Amino acid sequence: MDTRSNSHSLAFEVTHRLVLSIAIPMTLGFLTTPLLGLTSTAVVGHMGDPEALAGLAIGAMLFDLILGSFNFLRASTTGLTAQAYGRRDQHEQQAVFARALISALGCGLALLCLSPLLKAAGLRLMGAEGAIAEATATYFSIRILAAPAALANYAILGFVLGRGQGGVGLLLQALINGINILLSIYLGLSLGWGVAGVAWGTLAGEVAGALAGLFIVLSGFARAERPAWPEILSRHRLAELFALNRDILIRTFVLIGAFAIMTRIGTGFGAVTLAANAVLMNFFLLSGYYLDGLANAAEQITGRAVGAHYRPAFDRGLKLTTLWSFGLAAIVSAFFLLAGPWLISVLTTSPEVRQAAGAYLPWAAVTGLTGALAFLMDGVFIGATWSVDMRNRMLMSFAGYLAMLAVFVPLFGNHGLWLAINAFLLFRGFFLAMLVKPRADQTFRAAQ
């Protein structure tokens, strides 16, 4: 077969519009998440029970940790789907989705079976006792029932992103969080169910999102392209998926560990500094929403280009997503530097915390810039399924981060801590960027 003519037939143009058609909807979808958290807090807060509010906070944190660990289901599905989409292989797209959904449901059922142990471990880990522990246990016992649906939503979101359907991703995120918010208000406040009402609202949102997502995805499948079960359960394909998920999982755990260490070290500086760091981390999280959106665009375009064996689309996609990532990061960093004092005053009323946060504001304001390349490179490497490199470079970056902490925290205290976290973001980006050209050369040369 003439691979050059085949590549030409699979060629596609990468434009600013294509990049933004994925990035903007996903950024908007991600922005509904903090709104959900604010609603849940407000609902329980209006019950006038501080123990219930503390229990909700601990329960939500535990689920962020547990479900966040399974983000590999979303990432691997996006990369593999995008590559099959680039090849215009509808048969393999269906097979990728089936494997991802089976994996998600299997992991969700495992979480259900382990839920008593997870609940007990979580309560012990967070030191929850009395009424706080009771509220956490209530929230956990109800919300864990949504685990299969929540993880299925990861697979569904990964699939639609792999096909570049950012609008569908936004619709599903809005549906999940919208139902969650409305039912949390109704069940938690109107019916007076409190923490249990918030948990049932979350369960309903996840289930509704999974059902809607399955309907949208399955209705787009052609019956003639349906894969047989032996293909779906192919040992080679499952091993490939397992290896990809394993590498992304290790990368995720290291990333979680890096920020956990930051919080632990910050605790040693006292309550005021710890609170100031918590306030300032909101600036990094806000920057992460649009950087994640652009990383999603990079995943889809990169994976599609690899699947199509079309290097020009890969290079053009890398150029445009880099331009948008750094351009927006510069604008947002400047905004945080200028408006930071006002935002800090909105987030906290404590004069001591405001003063401390103001002193460390510049470090937090530039995290969007120092993290832009890291987010983008994650997207490129996930889309191209270069997961081993991503895992290894994350471990290298983490080693550099620990070295920075060891040197600069004793010298500069909390300033040294913020310096180290910014260096960690830079390490992640540059260590991966160094590999892009040789890996791309290797990938596209092998495809010729």
Coordinates of C-alpha atoms in Angstrom, one line a residue:
M1 CA 0.0 0.0 0.0
D2 CA 1.2 3.5 -0.8
T3 CA 1.4 5.0 2.8
R4 CA 2.0 8.5 1.4
S5 CA -1.3 8.5 -0.4
N6 CA -3.0 6.9 2.6
S7 CA -1.6 9.6 4.9
H8 CA -2.8 12.3 2.4
S9 CA -6.3 10.8 2.4
L10 CA -6.3 11.1 6.2
A11 CA -4.9 14.6 6.3
F12 CA -6.8 17.2 8.3
E13 CA -6.3 20.9 8.9
V14 CA -5.5 22.2 12.4
T15 CA -6.9 25.7 13.0
H16 CA -7.4 28.1 15.9
R17 CA -11.2 27.3 15.6
L18 CA -10.5 23.5 16.0
V19 CA -8.3 24.1 19.1
L20 CA -10.9 26.4 20.7
S21 CA -13.9 24.2 19.8
I22 CA -12.4 21.6 22.2
A23 CA -10.8 23.9 24.7
I24 CA -13.6 26.3 25.4
P25 CA -16.4 23.9 26.1
M26 CA -14.2 21.7 28.3
T27 CA -13.0 24.8 30.3
L28 CA -16.6 25.8 30.8
G29 CA -17.5 22.3 31.9
F30 CA -14.6 22.2 34.4
L31 CA -15.8 25.6 35.8
T32 CA -19.1 24.0 36.9
T33 CA -17.2 21.8 39.4
P34 CA -16.3 24.6 41.9
L35 CA -19.8 25.9 41.6
L36 CA -21.0 22.4 42.7
G37 CA -18.7 22.5 45.7
L38 CA -19.9 25.9 46.7
T39 CA -23.5 24.8 46.5
S40 CA -22.9 21.7 48.6
T41 CA -21.2 23.8 51.2
A42 CA -23.9 26.4 51.2
V43 CA -26.7 23.8 51.5
V44 CA -25.1 22.1 54.6
G45 CA -23.9 25.4 56.0
H46 CA -27.5 26.7 56.0
M47 CA -28.5 23.8 58.3
G48 CA -26.5 25.5 61.1
D49 CA -24.6 22.3 62.0
P50 CA -20.8 22.8 62.0
E51 CA -20.2 19.1 62.5
A52 CA -22.2 18.3 59.4
L53 CA -20.3 20.8 57.4
A54 CA -17.0 19.4 58.6
G55 CA -18.2 15.9 57.8
L56 CA -19.2 17.0 54.3
A57 CA -15.8 18.6 53.7
I58 CA -14.0 15.4 54.8
G59 CA -16.2 13.2 52.7
A60 CA -15.8 15.3 49.6
M61 CA -12.1 15.3 50.1
L62 CA -12.0 11.5 50.3
F63 CA -13.9 11.2 47.0
D64 CA -11.6 13.7 45.3
L65 CA -8.7 11.5 46.3
I66 CA -10.4 8.2 45.4
L67 CA -12.1 9.1 42.1
G68 CA -9.2 11.4 41.1
S69 CA -6.9 8.4 41.2
F70 CA -9.0 6.8 38.4
N71 CA -8.5 9.7 36.0
F72 CA -6.4 7.4 33.9
L73 CA -9.7 5.9 32.6
R74 CA -10.5 9.3 31.0
A75 CA -7.0 10.0 29.7
S76 CA -6.2 6.6 28.2
T77 CA -9.6 6.5 26.5
T78 CA -9.0 9.9 24.9
G79 CA -5.6 9.0 23.5
L80 CA -6.6 5.6 22.0
T81 CA -9.9 7.0 20.7
A82 CA -8.2 10.0 19.0
Q83 CA -5.7 7.7 17.3
A84 CA -8.5 5.4 16.0
Y85 CA -10.4 8.5 14.9
G86 CA -7.4 9.8 13.1
R87 CA -7.2 6.4 11.2
R88 CA -11.0 6.7 10.6
D89 CA -11.3 3.3 12.1
Q90 CA -14.8 3.2 13.5
H91 CA -14.5 -0.4 14.3
E92 CA -11.6 0.2 16.7
Q93 CA -13.2 3.3 18.2
Q94 CA -16.1 1.1 19.3
A95 CA -13.7 -1.5 20.7
V96 CA -11.7 1.2 22.6
F97 CA -14.9 2.4 24.2
A98 CA -16.1 -1.1 25.1
R99 CA -12.8 -1.9 26.8
A100 CA -12.8 1.5 28.7
L101 CA -16.4 1.0 29.8
I102 CA -15.7 -2.5 31.0
S103 CA -12.6 -1.3 32.9
A104 CA -14.6 1.6 34.4
L105 CA -17.5 -0.6 35.6
G106 CA -15.1 -3.2 37.0
C107 CA -13.2 -0.6 39.0
G108 CA -16.5 0.9 40.2
L109 CA -17.8 -2.4 41.4
A110 CA -14.4 -3.0 43.1
L111 CA -14.8 0.3 45.0
L112 CA -18.3 -0.8 46.1
C113 CA -17.0 -4.1 47.4
L114 CA -14.2 -2.3 49.2
S115 CA -16.3 0.6 50.5
P116 CA -16.5 -0.5 54.2
L117 CA -12.7 -0.7 54.3
L118 CA -12.3 2.6 52.4
K119 CA -14.7 4.3 54.7
A120 CA -13.0 3.1 57.8
A121 CA -9.5 4.0 56.5
G122 CA -10.7 7.4 55.4
L123 CA -12.2 8.2 58.8
R124 CA -9.0 7.1 60.5
L125 CA -6.8 9.0 58.1
M126 CA -8.7 12.3 58.6
G127 CA -9.1 11.8 62.4
A128 CA -12.8 12.3 62.2
E129 CA -14.7 11.5 65.4
G130 CA -18.2 11.8 66.9
A131 CA -20.8 13.8 65.0
I132 CA -18.2 14.7 62.3
A133 CA -17.4 11.0 61.7
E134 CA -21.1 10.2 61.6
A135 CA -21.8 12.9 58.9
T136 CA -18.8 11.7 56.9
A137 CA -20.0 8.1 57.1
T138 CA -23.5 9.1 55.9
Y139 CA -22.1 11.0 52.9
F140 CA -19.6 8.3 52.0
S141 CA -22.1 5.4 52.3
I142 CA -24.5 7.0 49.9
R143 CA -22.1 8.6 47.4
I144 CA -20.0 5.4 47.0
L145 CA -23.1 3.9 45.3
A146 CA -22.4 6.2 42.4
A147 CA -18.8 4.8 41.9
P148 CA -19.6 2.6 38.8
A149 CA -21.6 5.5 37.1
A150 CA -18.9 8.1 38.1
L151 CA -16.1 6.0 36.5
A152 CA -18.3 5.2 33.5
N153 CA -18.5 9.0 33.0
Y154 CA -14.7 9.1 32.9
A155 CA -14.7 6.6 30.0
I156 CA -17.6 8.4 28.2
L157 CA -15.9 11.8 28.6
G158 CA -12.6 10.3 27.3
F159 CA -14.3 8.9 24.3
V160 CA -16.2 12.1 23.2
L161 CA -13.0 14.1 23.8
G162 CA -11.0 11.7 21.6
R163 CA -13.5 12.4 18.8
G164 CA -13.1 16.1 19.3
Q165 CA -16.7 16.5 20.6
G166 CA -16.1 19.2 23.1
G167 CA -19.7 20.4 23.0
V168 CA -20.9 16.9 24.0
G169 CA -18.4 16.9 26.8
L170 CA -19.7 20.3 28.1
L171 CA -23.3 19.1 27.8
L172 CA -22.6 16.0 29.9
Q173 CA -20.6 17.9 32.5
A174 CA -23.4 20.5 32.8
L175 CA -26.0 17.8 33.1
I176 CA -24.1 15.9 35.8
N177 CA -23.3 19.0 37.9
G178 CA -26.7 20.7 37.1
I179 CA -28.8 17.8 38.4
N180 CA -26.4 17.5 41.3
I181 CA -26.8 21.2 42.3
L182 CA -30.6 21.3 41.9
L183 CA -31.2 18.0 43.8
S184 CA -28.7 18.9 46.5
I185 CA -30.7 22.2 47.1
Y186 CA -34.0 20.4 47.0
L187 CA -33.2 17.3 49.0
G188 CA -30.7 19.0 51.4
L189 CA -32.6 22.2 52.1
S190 CA -36.2 21.9 51.1
L191 CA -36.6 18.4 52.5
G192 CA -34.1 18.9 55.3
W193 CA -32.0 15.9 54.5
G194 CA -28.7 17.8 54.9
V195 CA -25.6 15.8 54.2
A196 CA -27.6 12.8 53.0
G197 CA -29.5 15.1 50.5
V198 CA -26.2 16.4 49.0
A199 CA -25.0 12.8 48.6
W200 CA -28.2 11.6 47.0
G201 CA -28.0 14.6 44.6
T202 CA -24.5 13.6 43.6
L203 CA -25.6 10.0 43.0
A204 CA -28.5 11.2 40.8
G205 CA -26.2 13.5 38.8
E206 CA -23.6 10.8 38.1
V207 CA -26.2 8.2 37.1
A208 CA -28.1 10.6 34.9
G209 CA -24.9 11.7 33.2
A210 CA -23.8 8.1 32.6
L211 CA -27.2 7.2 31.1
A212 CA -27.3 10.2 28.8
G213 CA -23.7 9.7 27.8
L214 CA -24.2 6.1 26.9
F215 CA -27.3 7.0 24.9
I216 CA -25.3 9.7 22.9
V217 CA -22.3 7.4 22.3
L218 CA -24.1 4.2 21.5
S219 CA -26.6 5.9 19.2
G220 CA -23.7 7.1 17.1
F221 CA -22.3 3.6 16.6
A222 CA -22.8 1.8 13.3
R223 CA -24.1 -1.7 13.8
A224 CA -21.9 -2.9 10.9
E225 CA -18.7 -1.7 12.7
R226 CA -19.5 -3.5 16.0
P227 CA -16.5 -5.5 17.2
A228 CA -16.9 -9.1 18.4
W229 CA -16.2 -10.0 22.0
P230 CA -12.9 -11.8 21.2
E231 CA -11.7 -8.5 19.7
I232 CA -12.8 -6.4 22.7
L233 CA -11.1 -8.9 25.1
S234 CA -8.0 -9.3 23.0
R235 CA -5.1 -10.0 25.3
H236 CA -2.8 -7.8 23.3
R237 CA -5.2 -4.8 23.4
L238 CA -6.0 -5.3 27.1
A239 CA -2.3 -5.5 27.9
E240 CA -1.7 -2.2 26.0
L241 CA -4.6 -0.5 27.8
F242 CA -3.3 -1.8 31.2
A243 CA 0.2 -0.6 30.6
L244 CA -1.1 2.8 29.5
N245 CA -3.4 3.1 32.6
R246 CA -0.6 1.9 34.9
D247 CA 1.8 4.6 33.7
I248 CA -0.9 7.4 33.9
L249 CA -1.9 6.2 37.4
I250 CA 1.7 6.3 38.7
R251 CA 2.0 9.9 37.2
T252 CA -1.2 10.9 39.0
F253 CA -0.1 9.5 42.4
V254 CA 3.2 11.3 42.2
L255 CA 1.4 14.6 41.3
I256 CA -1.0 14.1 44.2
G257 CA 1.9 13.4 46.4
A258 CA 3.8 16.5 45.4
F259 CA 0.9 18.8 46.5
A260 CA 0.2 16.7 49.6
I261 CA 3.9 17.3 50.6
M262 CA 3.4 21.0 50.0
T263 CA 0.4 21.0 52.4
R264 CA 2.3 19.0 55.0
I265 CA 5.3 21.3 55.0
G266 CA 3.0 24.3 55.0
T267 CA 1.4 22.9 58.2
G268 CA 4.7 23.3 59.9
F269 CA 4.7 27.1 59.3
G270 CA 1.6 27.6 61.5
A271 CA -2.1 28.1 60.9
V272 CA -1.9 31.6 59.3
T273 CA 0.6 30.5 56.7
L274 CA -1.3 27.3 56.0
A275 CA -4.5 29.2 55.5
A276 CA -2.7 31.7 53.3
N277 CA -1.4 28.9 51.1
A278 CA -4.9 27.4 50.9
V279 CA -6.3 30.7 49.7
L280 CA -3.5 31.1 47.1
M281 CA -3.9 27.6 45.8
N282 CA -7.2 28.7 44.4
F283 CA -5.3 30.9 41.9
F284 CA -3.4 27.8 40.6
L285 CA -6.7 25.8 40.5
L286 CA -8.4 28.5 38.5
S287 CA -5.5 28.6 36.0
G288 CA -5.7 24.8 35.8
Y289 CA -9.2 24.9 34.4
Y290 CA -8.3 26.6 31.1
L291 CA -4.9 24.9 30.9
D292 CA -6.8 21.6 31.2
G293 CA -9.1 22.6 28.4
L294 CA -6.2 23.3 26.1
A295 CA -4.5 20.1 27.2
N296 CA -7.7 18.3 26.1
A297 CA -7.3 20.0 22.7
A298 CA -3.7 18.9 22.5
E299 CA -4.7 15.3 23.4
Q300 CA -7.3 15.0 20.6
I301 CA -5.2 16.8 17.9
T302 CA -2.0 14.9 18.8
G303 CA -3.7 11.5 19.0
R304 CA -5.6 12.1 15.8
A305 CA -2.4 13.2 13.9
V306 CA -0.6 10.1 15.2
G307 CA -3.5 7.9 14.1
A308 CA -3.6 9.5 10.7
H309 CA 0.2 9.3 10.3
Y310 CA 0.1 13.0 9.4
R311 CA 3.0 15.0 10.9
P312 CA 1.9 18.5 9.6
A313 CA -1.2 18.3 11.8
F314 CA 0.9 17.2 14.8
D315 CA 3.3 20.1 14.4
R316 CA 0.6 22.7 13.7
G317 CA -1.5 21.4 16.7
L318 CA 1.5 21.7 19.0
K319 CA 2.2 25.2 17.8
L320 CA -1.3 26.5 18.2
T321 CA -2.0 24.9 21.6
T322 CA 1.3 26.3 22.8
L323 CA 0.4 29.8 21.6
W324 CA -3.0 29.7 23.3
S325 CA -1.6 28.1 26.5
F326 CA 1.1 30.7 27.1
G327 CA -0.9 33.6 25.8
L328 CA -3.8 32.9 28.3
A329 CA -1.3 32.1 31.1
A330 CA 0.4 35.4 30.7
I331 CA -2.9 37.3 30.7
V332 CA -4.2 35.4 33.8
S333 CA -1.0 35.7 35.7
A334 CA -1.0 39.5 35.1
F335 CA -4.7 39.6 36.3
F336 CA -3.8 37.7 39.5
L337 CA -0.9 40.0 40.2
L338 CA -3.1 43.1 39.8
A339 CA -6.4 41.8 41.2
G340 CA -4.8 39.4 43.7
P341 CA -5.2 41.6 46.8
W342 CA -8.9 42.1 46.1
L343 CA -9.4 38.4 45.5
I344 CA -7.6 37.5 48.7
S345 CA -9.9 39.9 50.6
V346 CA -13.0 38.1 49.1
L347 CA -11.7 34.7 50.0
T348 CA -10.8 35.5 53.7
T349 CA -11.7 38.1 56.3
S350 CA -8.7 37.4 58.6
P351 CA -6.3 40.4 58.5
E352 CA -3.4 38.0 59.4
V353 CA -4.2 35.6 56.5
R354 CA -4.7 38.5 54.1
Q355 CA -1.3 39.9 55.0
A356 CA 0.5 36.6 54.7
A357 CA -1.3 35.7 51.4
G358 CA -0.3 39.1 50.0
A359 CA 3.4 38.4 50.8
Y360 CA 3.3 35.1 48.8
L361 CA 0.9 36.3 46.0
P362 CA 3.5 36.7 43.2
W363 CA 4.5 33.0 43.6
A364 CA 0.9 31.9 43.2
A365 CA 0.1 34.3 40.4
V366 CA 2.8 32.9 38.1
T367 CA 1.8 29.3 38.5
G368 CA -0.3 29.5 35.4
L369 CA 2.9 30.5 33.4
T370 CA 5.2 28.0 35.1
G371 CA 2.6 25.2 34.7
A372 CA 1.5 26.0 31.1
L373 CA 4.0 23.8 29.4
A374 CA 3.5 21.0 31.9
F375 CA -0.3 20.8 31.3
L376 CA 0.3 21.1 27.5
M377 CA 3.0 18.3 27.4
D378 CA 0.7 16.0 29.4
G379 CA -1.9 16.5 26.7
V380 CA 0.6 15.8 23.9
F381 CA 2.0 12.7 25.6
I382 CA -1.4 11.3 26.5
G383 CA -2.7 11.8 23.0
A384 CA 0.3 10.2 21.4
T385 CA 0.2 7.4 24.2
W386 CA 3.8 8.0 25.1
S387 CA 2.9 7.0 28.6
V388 CA 6.3 5.5 29.7
D389 CA 8.1 8.8 28.9
M390 CA 5.4 10.7 30.8
R391 CA 5.7 8.5 33.8
N392 CA 9.6 8.5 33.9
R393 CA 9.8 12.3 33.4
M394 CA 7.3 12.8 36.2
L395 CA 9.5 10.8 38.5
M396 CA 12.5 12.9 37.5
S397 CA 10.6 16.1 38.1
F398 CA 9.5 14.8 41.5
A399 CA 13.1 14.1 42.4
G400 CA 14.1 17.6 41.4
Y401 CA 11.2 18.9 43.5
L402 CA 12.3 17.1 46.6
A403 CA 15.8 18.4 46.1
M404 CA 14.5 22.0 45.8
L405 CA 12.5 21.5 49.0
A406 CA 15.5 20.2 50.8
V407 CA 17.6 23.2 49.8
F408 CA 15.2 26.2 49.7
V409 CA 12.7 25.5 52.5
P410 CA 15.3 25.7 55.2
L411 CA 16.7 28.9 53.6
F412 CA 13.6 30.8 52.8
G413 CA 10.7 29.1 54.6
N414 CA 7.3 29.4 52.8
H415 CA 8.9 31.4 50.0
G416 CA 11.2 28.4 49.4
L417 CA 8.1 26.1 49.4
W418 CA 6.4 28.2 46.7
L419 CA 9.7 28.4 44.7
A420 CA 9.9 24.6 44.8
I421 CA 6.4 24.0 43.6
N422 CA 6.9 26.5 40.7
A423 CA 10.2 24.7 39.9
F424 CA 8.3 21.3 39.9
L425 CA 5.9 22.7 37.3
L426 CA 8.8 23.9 35.2
F427 CA 10.6 20.6 35.5
R428 CA 7.6 18.7 34.3
G429 CA 7.1 20.9 31.3
F430 CA 10.7 21.1 30.1
F431 CA 11.7 17.5 30.8
L432 CA 8.8 16.4 28.5
A433 CA 9.3 19.1 25.9
M434 CA 12.9 17.9 25.4
L435 CA 11.5 14.5 24.2
V436 CA 8.8 15.8 21.8
K437 CA 10.8 16.1 18.6
P438 CA 12.7 12.8 18.9
R439 CA 9.6 10.9 19.9
A440 CA 7.6 12.5 17.1
D441 CA 10.4 11.7 14.6
Q442 CA 10.4 8.1 15.8
T443 CA 6.6 7.8 15.7
F444 CA 6.0 9.3 12.3
R445 CA 9.0 7.6 10.7
A446 CA 7.8 4.2 12.0
A447 CA 4.4 5.0 10.4
Q448 CA 5.9 5.5 6.9

